[in-house]
Amino acid sequence: MTDLDPIQWLSAFAALAEDNAELLTELDAAIGDADHGSNIHRGTAAVVAALTETAPGGPAETLKQAGMVLIRTIGGASGPLYGTFFLRFAAAVDSDSLDAATFAKAFRAGVDGIVARGKPETGDKTMYDALAPAVQAFDERLGEGADFAESLDAALRAAEAGRDATILMPARKGRASYLGERSVGHQDPGATSATLLVRAAREVLR
């Protein structure tokens, strides 16, 4: 497979969100509101339901619809952030298929959208700590001549490393930041769900 099917990607993300809902909730219980797992599960399930009910025309329309559903159905900060990611991603898709080059451009646009909305920086202990290295690794591998799947492999490894690095970080954003140094030692739930997003793309492209 040389192109990524956006509906399969969103469906895979929803399946991973369901499988990992308990883990995400446990992680969030330590440093947040204990609702990240249920929120991500509910939002991604609503996306799949919406796409099943009304099949959109192409990748851009599909991902735009996903972004709007996530904003409506996910509570807290995660809804606007994930919603913005997909809306910006969709706006950067200018073809009828998600090939590697289009994905690279749109992936970066989505992450830039998260920055514009949430103002995260590397080391803040947020989803950005997984997504920023993932998009960088994807671009680097693609630029070296790797194919789509190989570039996603690199992106996933980078996301996982970024996720794991949040364990030793004190939180500087969101509710977890209220804990200060007490947030050290806990893996960030947002970085964890963001890694699932990258994993879903890689699984679909296998």
JSON list of C-alpha atoms in Angstrom, two decimals:
[
{"chain": "A", "resi": 1, "resn": "MET", "atom": "CA", "xyz": [0.00, 0.00, 0.00]},
{"chain": "A", "resi": 2, "resn": "THR", "atom": "CA", "xyz": [1.37, 3.40, -0.99]},
{"chain": "A", "resi": 3, "resn": "ASP", "atom": "CA", "xyz": [-1.49, 5.60, 0.24]},
{"chain": "A", "resi": 4, "resn": "LEU", "atom": "CA", "xyz": [-3.10, 5.89, 3.67]},
{"chain": "A", "resi": 5, "resn": "ASP", "atom": "CA", "xyz": [-6.87, 5.43, 3.78]},
{"chain": "A", "resi": 6, "resn": "PRO", "atom": "CA", "xyz": [-8.14, 8.11, 6.19]},
{"chain": "A", "resi": 7, "resn": "ILE", "atom": "CA", "xyz": [-11.23, 6.15, 7.22]},
{"chain": "A", "resi": 8, "resn": "GLN", "atom": "CA", "xyz": [-9.10, 3.11, 8.04]},
{"chain": "A", "resi": 9, "resn": "TRP", "atom": "CA", "xyz": [-6.70, 5.36, 9.96]},
{"chain": "A", "resi": 10, "resn": "LEU", "atom": "CA", "xyz": [-9.49, 6.91, 12.02]},
{"chain": "A", "resi": 11, "resn": "SER", "atom": "CA", "xyz": [-11.05, 3.49, 12.62]},
{"chain": "A", "resi": 12, "resn": "ALA", "atom": "CA", "xyz": [-7.72, 2.07, 13.76]},
{"chain": "A", "resi": 13, "resn": "PHE", "atom": "CA", "xyz": [-7.24, 5.04, 16.10]},
{"chain": "A", "resi": 14, "resn": "ALA", "atom": "CA", "xyz": [-10.71, 4.44, 17.54]},
{"chain": "A", "resi": 15, "resn": "ALA", "atom": "CA", "xyz": [-9.92, 0.75, 18.10]},
{"chain": "A", "resi": 16, "resn": "LEU", "atom": "CA", "xyz": [-6.64, 1.59, 19.85]},
{"chain": "A", "resi": 17, "resn": "ALA", "atom": "CA", "xyz": [-8.42, 4.24, 21.94]},
{"chain": "A", "resi": 18, "resn": "GLU", "atom": "CA", "xyz": [-10.94, 1.63, 23.06]},
{"chain": "A", "resi": 19, "resn": "ASP", "atom": "CA", "xyz": [-8.25, -0.95, 23.82]},
{"chain": "A", "resi": 20, "resn": "ASN", "atom": "CA", "xyz": [-6.20, 1.57, 25.80]},
{"chain": "A", "resi": 21, "resn": "ALA", "atom": "CA", "xyz": [-9.01, 3.54, 27.45]},
{"chain": "A", "resi": 22, "resn": "GLU", "atom": "CA", "xyz": [-8.30, 2.06, 30.87]},
{"chain": "A", "resi": 23, "resn": "LEU", "atom": "CA", "xyz": [-4.57, 2.78, 30.59]},
{"chain": "A", "resi": 24, "resn": "LEU", "atom": "CA", "xyz": [-5.19, 6.37, 29.51]},
{"chain": "A", "resi": 25, "resn": "THR", "atom": "CA", "xyz": [-7.59, 6.85, 32.41]},
{"chain": "A", "resi": 26, "resn": "GLU", "atom": "CA", "xyz": [-5.08, 5.43, 34.90]},
{"chain": "A", "resi": 27, "resn": "LEU", "atom": "CA", "xyz": [-2.37, 7.75, 33.58]},
{"chain": "A", "resi": 28, "resn": "ASP", "atom": "CA", "xyz": [-4.72, 10.72, 33.78]},
{"chain": "A", "resi": 29, "resn": "ALA", "atom": "CA", "xyz": [-5.87, 9.78, 37.28]},
{"chain": "A", "resi": 30, "resn": "ALA", "atom": "CA", "xyz": [-2.31, 10.30, 38.52]},
{"chain": "A", "resi": 31, "resn": "ILE", "atom": "CA", "xyz": [-1.89, 13.85, 37.19]},
{"chain": "A", "resi": 32, "resn": "GLY", "atom": "CA", "xyz": [-5.22, 15.00, 35.76]},
{"chain": "A", "resi": 33, "resn": "ASP", "atom": "CA", "xyz": [-8.99, 14.50, 35.82]},
{"chain": "A", "resi": 34, "resn": "ALA", "atom": "CA", "xyz": [-9.02, 10.72, 35.19]},
{"chain": "A", "resi": 35, "resn": "ASP", "atom": "CA", "xyz": [-11.15, 11.23, 32.08]},
{"chain": "A", "resi": 36, "resn": "HIS", "atom": "CA", "xyz": [-8.69, 11.14, 29.17]},
{"chain": "A", "resi": 37, "resn": "GLY", "atom": "CA", "xyz": [-9.37, 7.51, 28.35]},
{"chain": "A", "resi": 38, "resn": "SER", "atom": "CA", "xyz": [-13.15, 7.89, 28.32]},
{"chain": "A", "resi": 39, "resn": "ASN", "atom": "CA", "xyz": [-12.92, 11.17, 26.41]},
{"chain": "A", "resi": 40, "resn": "ILE", "atom": "CA", "xyz": [-10.68, 9.84, 23.64]},
{"chain": "A", "resi": 41, "resn": "HIS", "atom": "CA", "xyz": [-12.69, 6.63, 23.40]},
{"chain": "A", "resi": 42, "resn": "ARG", "atom": "CA", "xyz": [-15.98, 8.53, 23.18]},
{"chain": "A", "resi": 43, "resn": "GLY", "atom": "CA", "xyz": [-14.66, 11.02, 20.64]},
{"chain": "A", "resi": 44, "resn": "THR", "atom": "CA", "xyz": [-13.06, 8.52, 18.29]},
{"chain": "A", "resi": 45, "resn": "ALA", "atom": "CA", "xyz": [-16.10, 6.22, 18.47]},
{"chain": "A", "resi": 46, "resn": "ALA", "atom": "CA", "xyz": [-18.28, 9.20, 17.52]},
{"chain": "A", "resi": 47, "resn": "VAL", "atom": "CA", "xyz": [-16.00, 9.88, 14.54]},
{"chain": "A", "resi": 48, "resn": "VAL", "atom": "CA", "xyz": [-16.39, 6.31, 13.28]},
{"chain": "A", "resi": 49, "resn": "ALA", "atom": "CA", "xyz": [-20.16, 6.47, 13.79]},
{"chain": "A", "resi": 50, "resn": "ALA", "atom": "CA", "xyz": [-20.39, 9.75, 11.90]},
{"chain": "A", "resi": 51, "resn": "LEU", "atom": "CA", "xyz": [-18.31, 8.47, 9.00]},
{"chain": "A", "resi": 52, "resn": "THR", "atom": "CA", "xyz": [-20.40, 5.30, 8.84]},
{"chain": "A", "resi": 53, "resn": "GLU", "atom": "CA", "xyz": [-23.60, 7.29, 8.75]},
{"chain": "A", "resi": 54, "resn": "THR", "atom": "CA", "xyz": [-22.46, 9.80, 6.15]},
{"chain": "A", "resi": 55, "resn": "ALA", "atom": "CA", "xyz": [-19.56, 8.74, 3.99]},
{"chain": "A", "resi": 56, "resn": "PRO", "atom": "CA", "xyz": [-17.63, 11.88, 2.98]},
{"chain": "A", "resi": 57, "resn": "GLY", "atom": "CA", "xyz": [-16.17, 12.45, -0.43]},
{"chain": "A", "resi": 58, "resn": "GLY", "atom": "CA", "xyz": [-12.40, 12.42, -0.08]},
{"chain": "A", "resi": 59, "resn": "PRO", "atom": "CA", "xyz": [-9.54, 12.51, 2.42]},
{"chain": "A", "resi": 60, "resn": "ALA", "atom": "CA", "xyz": [-9.79, 16.24, 3.16]},
{"chain": "A", "resi": 61, "resn": "GLU", "atom": "CA", "xyz": [-13.53, 16.08, 3.76]},
{"chain": "A", "resi": 62, "resn": "THR", "atom": "CA", "xyz": [-13.17, 12.92, 5.86]},
{"chain": "A", "resi": 63, "resn": "LEU", "atom": "CA", "xyz": [-10.54, 14.41, 8.13]},
{"chain": "A", "resi": 64, "resn": "LYS", "atom": "CA", "xyz": [-12.35, 17.74, 8.40]},
{"chain": "A", "resi": 65, "resn": "GLN", "atom": "CA", "xyz": [-15.47, 15.93, 9.55]},
{"chain": "A", "resi": 66, "resn": "ALA", "atom": "CA", "xyz": [-13.40, 13.98, 12.07]},
{"chain": "A", "resi": 67, "resn": "GLY", "atom": "CA", "xyz": [-11.98, 17.19, 13.49]},
{"chain": "A", "resi": 68, "resn": "MET", "atom": "CA", "xyz": [-15.40, 18.75, 13.92]},
{"chain": "A", "resi": 69, "resn": "VAL", "atom": "CA", "xyz": [-16.79, 15.64, 15.62]},
{"chain": "A", "resi": 70, "resn": "LEU", "atom": "CA", "xyz": [-13.85, 15.50, 18.03]},
{"chain": "A", "resi": 71, "resn": "ILE", "atom": "CA", "xyz": [-14.33, 19.14, 19.02]},
{"chain": "A", "resi": 72, "resn": "ARG", "atom": "CA", "xyz": [-18.00, 18.45, 19.74]},
{"chain": "A", "resi": 73, "resn": "THR", "atom": "CA", "xyz": [-17.59, 15.20, 21.64]},
{"chain": "A", "resi": 74, "resn": "ILE", "atom": "CA", "xyz": [-14.29, 15.30, 23.59]},
{"chain": "A", "resi": 75, "resn": "GLY", "atom": "CA", "xyz": [-14.26, 17.31, 26.78]},
{"chain": "A", "resi": 76, "resn": "GLY", "atom": "CA", "xyz": [-11.47, 19.35, 28.31]},
{"chain": "A", "resi": 77, "resn": "ALA", "atom": "CA", "xyz": [-8.47, 20.52, 26.30]},
{"chain": "A", "resi": 78, "resn": "SER", "atom": "CA", "xyz": [-8.14, 17.33, 24.27]},
{"chain": "A", "resi": 79, "resn": "GLY", "atom": "CA", "xyz": [-11.17, 17.97, 22.06]},
{"chain": "A", "resi": 80, "resn": "PRO", "atom": "CA", "xyz": [-10.03, 21.33, 20.72]},
{"chain": "A", "resi": 81, "resn": "LEU", "atom": "CA", "xyz": [-6.46, 20.11, 20.34]},
{"chain": "A", "resi": 82, "resn": "TYR", "atom": "CA", "xyz": [-7.25, 16.89, 18.48]},
{"chain": "A", "resi": 83, "resn": "GLY", "atom": "CA", "xyz": [-9.99, 18.66, 16.55]},
{"chain": "A", "resi": 84, "resn": "THR", "atom": "CA", "xyz": [-7.60, 21.40, 15.48]},
{"chain": "A", "resi": 85, "resn": "PHE", "atom": "CA", "xyz": [-5.02, 18.81, 14.50]},
{"chain": "A", "resi": 86, "resn": "PHE", "atom": "CA", "xyz": [-7.43, 17.14, 12.08]},
{"chain": "A", "resi": 87, "resn": "LEU", "atom": "CA", "xyz": [-8.91, 20.39, 10.76]},
{"chain": "A", "resi": 88, "resn": "ARG", "atom": "CA", "xyz": [-5.46, 21.75, 9.95]},
{"chain": "A", "resi": 89, "resn": "PHE", "atom": "CA", "xyz": [-4.39, 18.35, 8.60]},
{"chain": "A", "resi": 90, "resn": "ALA", "atom": "CA", "xyz": [-7.45, 18.30, 6.32]},
{"chain": "A", "resi": 91, "resn": "ALA", "atom": "CA", "xyz": [-6.85, 21.83, 5.08]},
{"chain": "A", "resi": 92, "resn": "ALA", "atom": "CA", "xyz": [-3.37, 20.82, 3.91]},
{"chain": "A", "resi": 93, "resn": "VAL", "atom": "CA", "xyz": [-4.64, 17.83, 1.89]},
{"chain": "A", "resi": 94, "resn": "ASP", "atom": "CA", "xyz": [-4.92, 18.98, -1.71]},
{"chain": "A", "resi": 95, "resn": "SER", "atom": "CA", "xyz": [-5.25, 15.63, -3.49]},
{"chain": "A", "resi": 96, "resn": "ASP", "atom": "CA", "xyz": [-7.62, 12.69, -3.66]},
{"chain": "A", "resi": 97, "resn": "SER", "atom": "CA", "xyz": [-5.21, 10.37, -1.86]},
{"chain": "A", "resi": 98, "resn": "LEU", "atom": "CA", "xyz": [-2.97, 10.47, 1.18]},
{"chain": "A", "resi": 99, "resn": "ASP", "atom": "CA", "xyz": [0.40, 9.57, -0.25]},
{"chain": "A", "resi": 100, "resn": "ALA", "atom": "CA", "xyz": [3.60, 10.02, 1.73]},
{"chain": "A", "resi": 101, "resn": "ALA", "atom": "CA", "xyz": [4.32, 13.56, 0.53]},
{"chain": "A", "resi": 102, "resn": "THR", "atom": "CA", "xyz": [0.78, 14.75, 1.19]},
{"chain": "A", "resi": 103, "resn": "PHE", "atom": "CA", "xyz": [0.78, 13.08, 4.61]},
{"chain": "A", "resi": 104, "resn": "ALA", "atom": "CA", "xyz": [4.08, 14.76, 5.51]},
{"chain": "A", "resi": 105, "resn": "LYS", "atom": "CA", "xyz": [2.77, 18.20, 4.64]},
{"chain": "A", "resi": 106, "resn": "ALA", "atom": "CA", "xyz": [-0.57, 17.63, 6.37]},
{"chain": "A", "resi": 107, "resn": "PHE", "atom": "CA", "xyz": [0.97, 15.99, 9.45]},
{"chain": "A", "resi": 108, "resn": "ARG", "atom": "CA", "xyz": [3.16, 19.03, 10.01]},
{"chain": "A", "resi": 109, "resn": "ALA", "atom": "CA", "xyz": [0.20, 21.35, 9.45]},
{"chain": "A", "resi": 110, "resn": "GLY", "atom": "CA", "xyz": [-1.78, 19.41, 12.06]},
{"chain": "A", "resi": 111, "resn": "VAL", "atom": "CA", "xyz": [1.00, 19.63, 14.63]},
{"chain": "A", "resi": 112, "resn": "ASP", "atom": "CA", "xyz": [1.45, 23.33, 13.86]},
{"chain": "A", "resi": 113, "resn": "GLY", "atom": "CA", "xyz": [-2.27, 23.72, 14.56]},
{"chain": "A", "resi": 114, "resn": "ILE", "atom": "CA", "xyz": [-1.79, 22.22, 18.02]},
{"chain": "A", "resi": 115, "resn": "VAL", "atom": "CA", "xyz": [1.01, 24.70, 18.64]},
{"chain": "A", "resi": 116, "resn": "ALA", "atom": "CA", "xyz": [-1.15, 27.60, 17.50]},
{"chain": "A", "resi": 117, "resn": "ARG", "atom": "CA", "xyz": [-4.00, 26.59, 19.79]},
{"chain": "A", "resi": 118, "resn": "GLY", "atom": "CA", "xyz": [-2.25, 25.27, 22.90]},
{"chain": "A", "resi": 119, "resn": "LYS", "atom": "CA", "xyz": [1.16, 26.99, 22.69]},
{"chain": "A", "resi": 120, "resn": "PRO", "atom": "CA", "xyz": [3.03, 23.85, 23.84]},
{"chain": "A", "resi": 121, "resn": "GLU", "atom": "CA", "xyz": [6.80, 23.59, 23.79]},
{"chain": "A", "resi": 122, "resn": "THR", "atom": "CA", "xyz": [9.04, 20.55, 23.93]},
{"chain": "A", "resi": 123, "resn": "GLY", "atom": "CA", "xyz": [9.40, 19.46, 27.54]},
{"chain": "A", "resi": 124, "resn": "ASP", "atom": "CA", "xyz": [6.01, 20.76, 28.70]},
{"chain": "A", "resi": 125, "resn": "LYS", "atom": "CA", "xyz": [4.79, 17.15, 29.22]},
{"chain": "A", "resi": 126, "resn": "THR", "atom": "CA", "xyz": [1.99, 17.20, 26.65]},
{"chain": "A", "resi": 127, "resn": "MET", "atom": "CA", "xyz": [0.93, 15.44, 23.45]},
{"chain": "A", "resi": 128, "resn": "TYR", "atom": "CA", "xyz": [3.38, 17.72, 21.65]},
{"chain": "A", "resi": 129, "resn": "ASP", "atom": "CA", "xyz": [6.29, 15.80, 23.20]},
{"chain": "A", "resi": 130, "resn": "ALA", "atom": "CA", "xyz": [5.20, 12.77, 21.16]},
{"chain": "A", "resi": 131, "resn": "LEU", "atom": "CA", "xyz": [4.01, 14.51, 18.00]},
{"chain": "A", "resi": 132, "resn": "ALA", "atom": "CA", "xyz": [6.85, 16.97, 17.44]},
{"chain": "A", "resi": 133, "resn": "PRO", "atom": "CA", "xyz": [9.59, 14.31, 17.24]},
{"chain": "A", "resi": 134, "resn": "ALA", "atom": "CA", "xyz": [7.25, 12.07, 15.22]},
{"chain": "A", "resi": 135, "resn": "VAL", "atom": "CA", "xyz": [6.69, 14.62, 12.47]},
{"chain": "A", "resi": 136, "resn": "GLN", "atom": "CA", "xyz": [10.40, 15.47, 12.46]},
{"chain": "A", "resi": 137, "resn": "ALA", "atom": "CA", "xyz": [11.40, 11.81, 12.14]},
{"chain": "A", "resi": 138, "resn": "PHE", "atom": "CA", "xyz": [8.84, 11.24, 9.37]},
{"chain": "A", "resi": 139, "resn": "ASP", "atom": "CA", "xyz": [10.17, 14.18, 7.35]},
{"chain": "A", "resi": 140, "resn": "GLU", "atom": "CA", "xyz": [13.79, 13.12, 7.83]},
{"chain": "A", "resi": 141, "resn": "ARG", "atom": "CA", "xyz": [13.25, 9.51, 6.75]},
{"chain": "A", "resi": 142, "resn": "LEU", "atom": "CA", "xyz": [11.11, 10.53, 3.79]},
{"chain": "A", "resi": 143, "resn": "GLY", "atom": "CA", "xyz": [13.79, 13.02, 2.75]},
{"chain": "A", "resi": 144, "resn": "GLU", "atom": "CA", "xyz": [16.38, 10.24, 2.90]},
{"chain": "A", "resi": 145, "resn": "GLY", "atom": "CA", "xyz": [14.40, 8.25, 0.35]},
{"chain": "A", "resi": 146, "resn": "ALA", "atom": "CA", "xyz": [12.48, 5.93, 2.68]},
{"chain": "A", "resi": 147, "resn": "ASP", "atom": "CA", "xyz": [9.00, 4.84, 1.64]},
{"chain": "A", "resi": 148, "resn": "PHE", "atom": "CA", "xyz": [5.78, 5.73, 3.46]},
{"chain": "A", "resi": 149, "resn": "ALA", "atom": "CA", "xyz": [5.82, 2.71, 5.77]},
{"chain": "A", "resi": 150, "resn": "GLU", "atom": "CA", "xyz": [9.48, 3.12, 6.70]},
{"chain": "A", "resi": 151, "resn": "SER", "atom": "CA", "xyz": [8.90, 6.81, 7.42]},
{"chain": "A", "resi": 152, "resn": "LEU", "atom": "CA", "xyz": [5.96, 5.93, 9.66]},
{"chain": "A", "resi": 153, "resn": "ASP", "atom": "CA", "xyz": [8.13, 3.37, 11.43]},
{"chain": "A", "resi": 154, "resn": "ALA", "atom": "CA", "xyz": [10.57, 6.17, 12.27]},
{"chain": "A", "resi": 155, "resn": "ALA", "atom": "CA", "xyz": [7.71, 8.47, 13.30]},
{"chain": "A", "resi": 156, "resn": "LEU", "atom": "CA", "xyz": [6.30, 5.83, 15.63]},
{"chain": "A", "resi": 157, "resn": "ARG", "atom": "CA", "xyz": [9.67, 5.15, 17.27]},
{"chain": "A", "resi": 158, "resn": "ALA", "atom": "CA", "xyz": [10.14, 8.88, 17.80]},
{"chain": "A", "resi": 159, "resn": "ALA", "atom": "CA", "xyz": [6.63, 9.27, 19.24]},
{"chain": "A", "resi": 160, "resn": "GLU", "atom": "CA", "xyz": [7.20, 6.38, 21.63]},
{"chain": "A", "resi": 161, "resn": "ALA", "atom": "CA", "xyz": [10.52, 7.86, 22.76]},
{"chain": "A", "resi": 162, "resn": "GLY", "atom": "CA", "xyz": [8.88, 11.25, 23.25]},
{"chain": "A", "resi": 163, "resn": "ARG", "atom": "CA", "xyz": [6.03, 9.69, 25.19]},
{"chain": "A", "resi": 164, "resn": "ASP", "atom": "CA", "xyz": [8.43, 7.80, 27.45]},
{"chain": "A", "resi": 165, "resn": "ALA", "atom": "CA", "xyz": [10.49, 10.94, 28.03]},
{"chain": "A", "resi": 166, "resn": "THR", "atom": "CA", "xyz": [7.47, 12.65, 29.58]},
{"chain": "A", "resi": 167, "resn": "ILE", "atom": "CA", "xyz": [7.80, 10.36, 32.61]},
{"chain": "A", "resi": 168, "resn": "LEU", "atom": "CA", "xyz": [10.76, 12.35, 33.91]},
{"chain": "A", "resi": 169, "resn": "MET", "atom": "CA", "xyz": [9.31, 15.77, 33.04]},
{"chain": "A", "resi": 170, "resn": "PRO", "atom": "CA", "xyz": [7.54, 18.13, 35.43]},
{"chain": "A", "resi": 171, "resn": "ALA", "atom": "CA", "xyz": [4.33, 19.26, 33.77]},
{"chain": "A", "resi": 172, "resn": "ARG", "atom": "CA", "xyz": [4.22, 22.87, 32.59]},
{"chain": "A", "resi": 173, "resn": "LYS", "atom": "CA", "xyz": [0.81, 22.84, 30.90]},
{"chain": "A", "resi": 174, "resn": "GLY", "atom": "CA", "xyz": [-2.72, 21.90, 31.89]},
{"chain": "A", "resi": 175, "resn": "ARG", "atom": "CA", "xyz": [-4.04, 20.54, 35.16]},
{"chain": "A", "resi": 176, "resn": "ALA", "atom": "CA", "xyz": [-0.93, 18.42, 35.66]},
{"chain": "A", "resi": 177, "resn": "SER", "atom": "CA", "xyz": [1.13, 21.61, 35.95]},
{"chain": "A", "resi": 178, "resn": "TYR", "atom": "CA", "xyz": [-0.59, 22.33, 39.27]},
{"chain": "A", "resi": 179, "resn": "LEU", "atom": "CA", "xyz": [1.32, 19.37, 40.71]},
{"chain": "A", "resi": 180, "resn": "GLY", "atom": "CA", "xyz": [4.70, 20.83, 39.81]},
{"chain": "A", "resi": 181, "resn": "GLU", "atom": "CA", "xyz": [7.50, 18.41, 40.66]},
{"chain": "A", "resi": 182, "resn": "ARG", "atom": "CA", "xyz": [4.96, 15.85, 41.88]},
{"chain": "A", "resi": 183, "resn": "SER", "atom": "CA", "xyz": [4.04, 15.22, 38.24]},
{"chain": "A", "resi": 184, "resn": "VAL", "atom": "CA", "xyz": [7.53, 13.76, 37.68]},
{"chain": "A", "resi": 185, "resn": "GLY", "atom": "CA", "xyz": [7.44, 9.99, 37.46]},
{"chain": "A", "resi": 186, "resn": "HIS", "atom": "CA", "xyz": [4.14, 9.84, 35.58]},
{"chain": "A", "resi": 187, "resn": "GLN", "atom": "CA", "xyz": [3.72, 9.26, 31.84]},
{"chain": "A", "resi": 188, "resn": "ASP", "atom": "CA", "xyz": [1.67, 11.95, 30.15]},
{"chain": "A", "resi": 189, "resn": "PRO", "atom": "CA", "xyz": [-1.74, 10.66, 28.97]},
{"chain": "A", "resi": 190, "resn": "GLY", "atom": "CA", "xyz": [-1.89, 13.11, 26.06]},
{"chain": "A", "resi": 191, "resn": "ALA", "atom": "CA", "xyz": [1.49, 12.01, 24.74]},
{"chain": "A", "resi": 192, "resn": "THR", "atom": "CA", "xyz": [0.27, 8.43, 25.13]},
{"chain": "A", "resi": 193, "resn": "SER", "atom": "CA", "xyz": [-2.90, 8.91, 23.09]},
{"chain": "A", "resi": 194, "resn": "ALA", "atom": "CA", "xyz": [-0.96, 10.92, 20.49]},
{"chain": "A", "resi": 195, "resn": "THR", "atom": "CA", "xyz": [1.39, 7.97, 20.09]},
{"chain": "A", "resi": 196, "resn": "LEU", "atom": "CA", "xyz": [-1.66, 5.77, 19.46]},
{"chain": "A", "resi": 197, "resn": "LEU", "atom": "CA", "xyz": [-2.61, 8.12, 16.62]},
{"chain": "A", "resi": 198, "resn": "VAL", "atom": "CA", "xyz": [0.76, 7.54, 14.96]},
{"chain": "A", "resi": 199, "resn": "ARG", "atom": "CA", "xyz": [0.59, 3.81, 15.69]},
{"chain": "A", "resi": 200, "resn": "ALA", "atom": "CA", "xyz": [-2.81, 3.62, 14.00]},
{"chain": "A", "resi": 201, "resn": "ALA", "atom": "CA", "xyz": [-1.41, 5.09, 10.80]},
{"chain": "A", "resi": 202, "resn": "ARG", "atom": "CA", "xyz": [1.47, 2.63, 10.85]},
{"chain": "A", "resi": 203, "resn": "GLU", "atom": "CA", "xyz": [-0.83, -0.34, 11.44]},
{"chain": "A", "resi": 204, "resn": "VAL", "atom": "CA", "xyz": [-3.07, 0.62, 8.53]},
{"chain": "A", "resi": 205, "resn": "LEU", "atom": "CA", "xyz": [-0.12, 0.94, 6.19]},
{"chain": "A", "resi": 206, "resn": "ARG", "atom": "CA", "xyz": [1.31, -2.49, 7.04]}
]
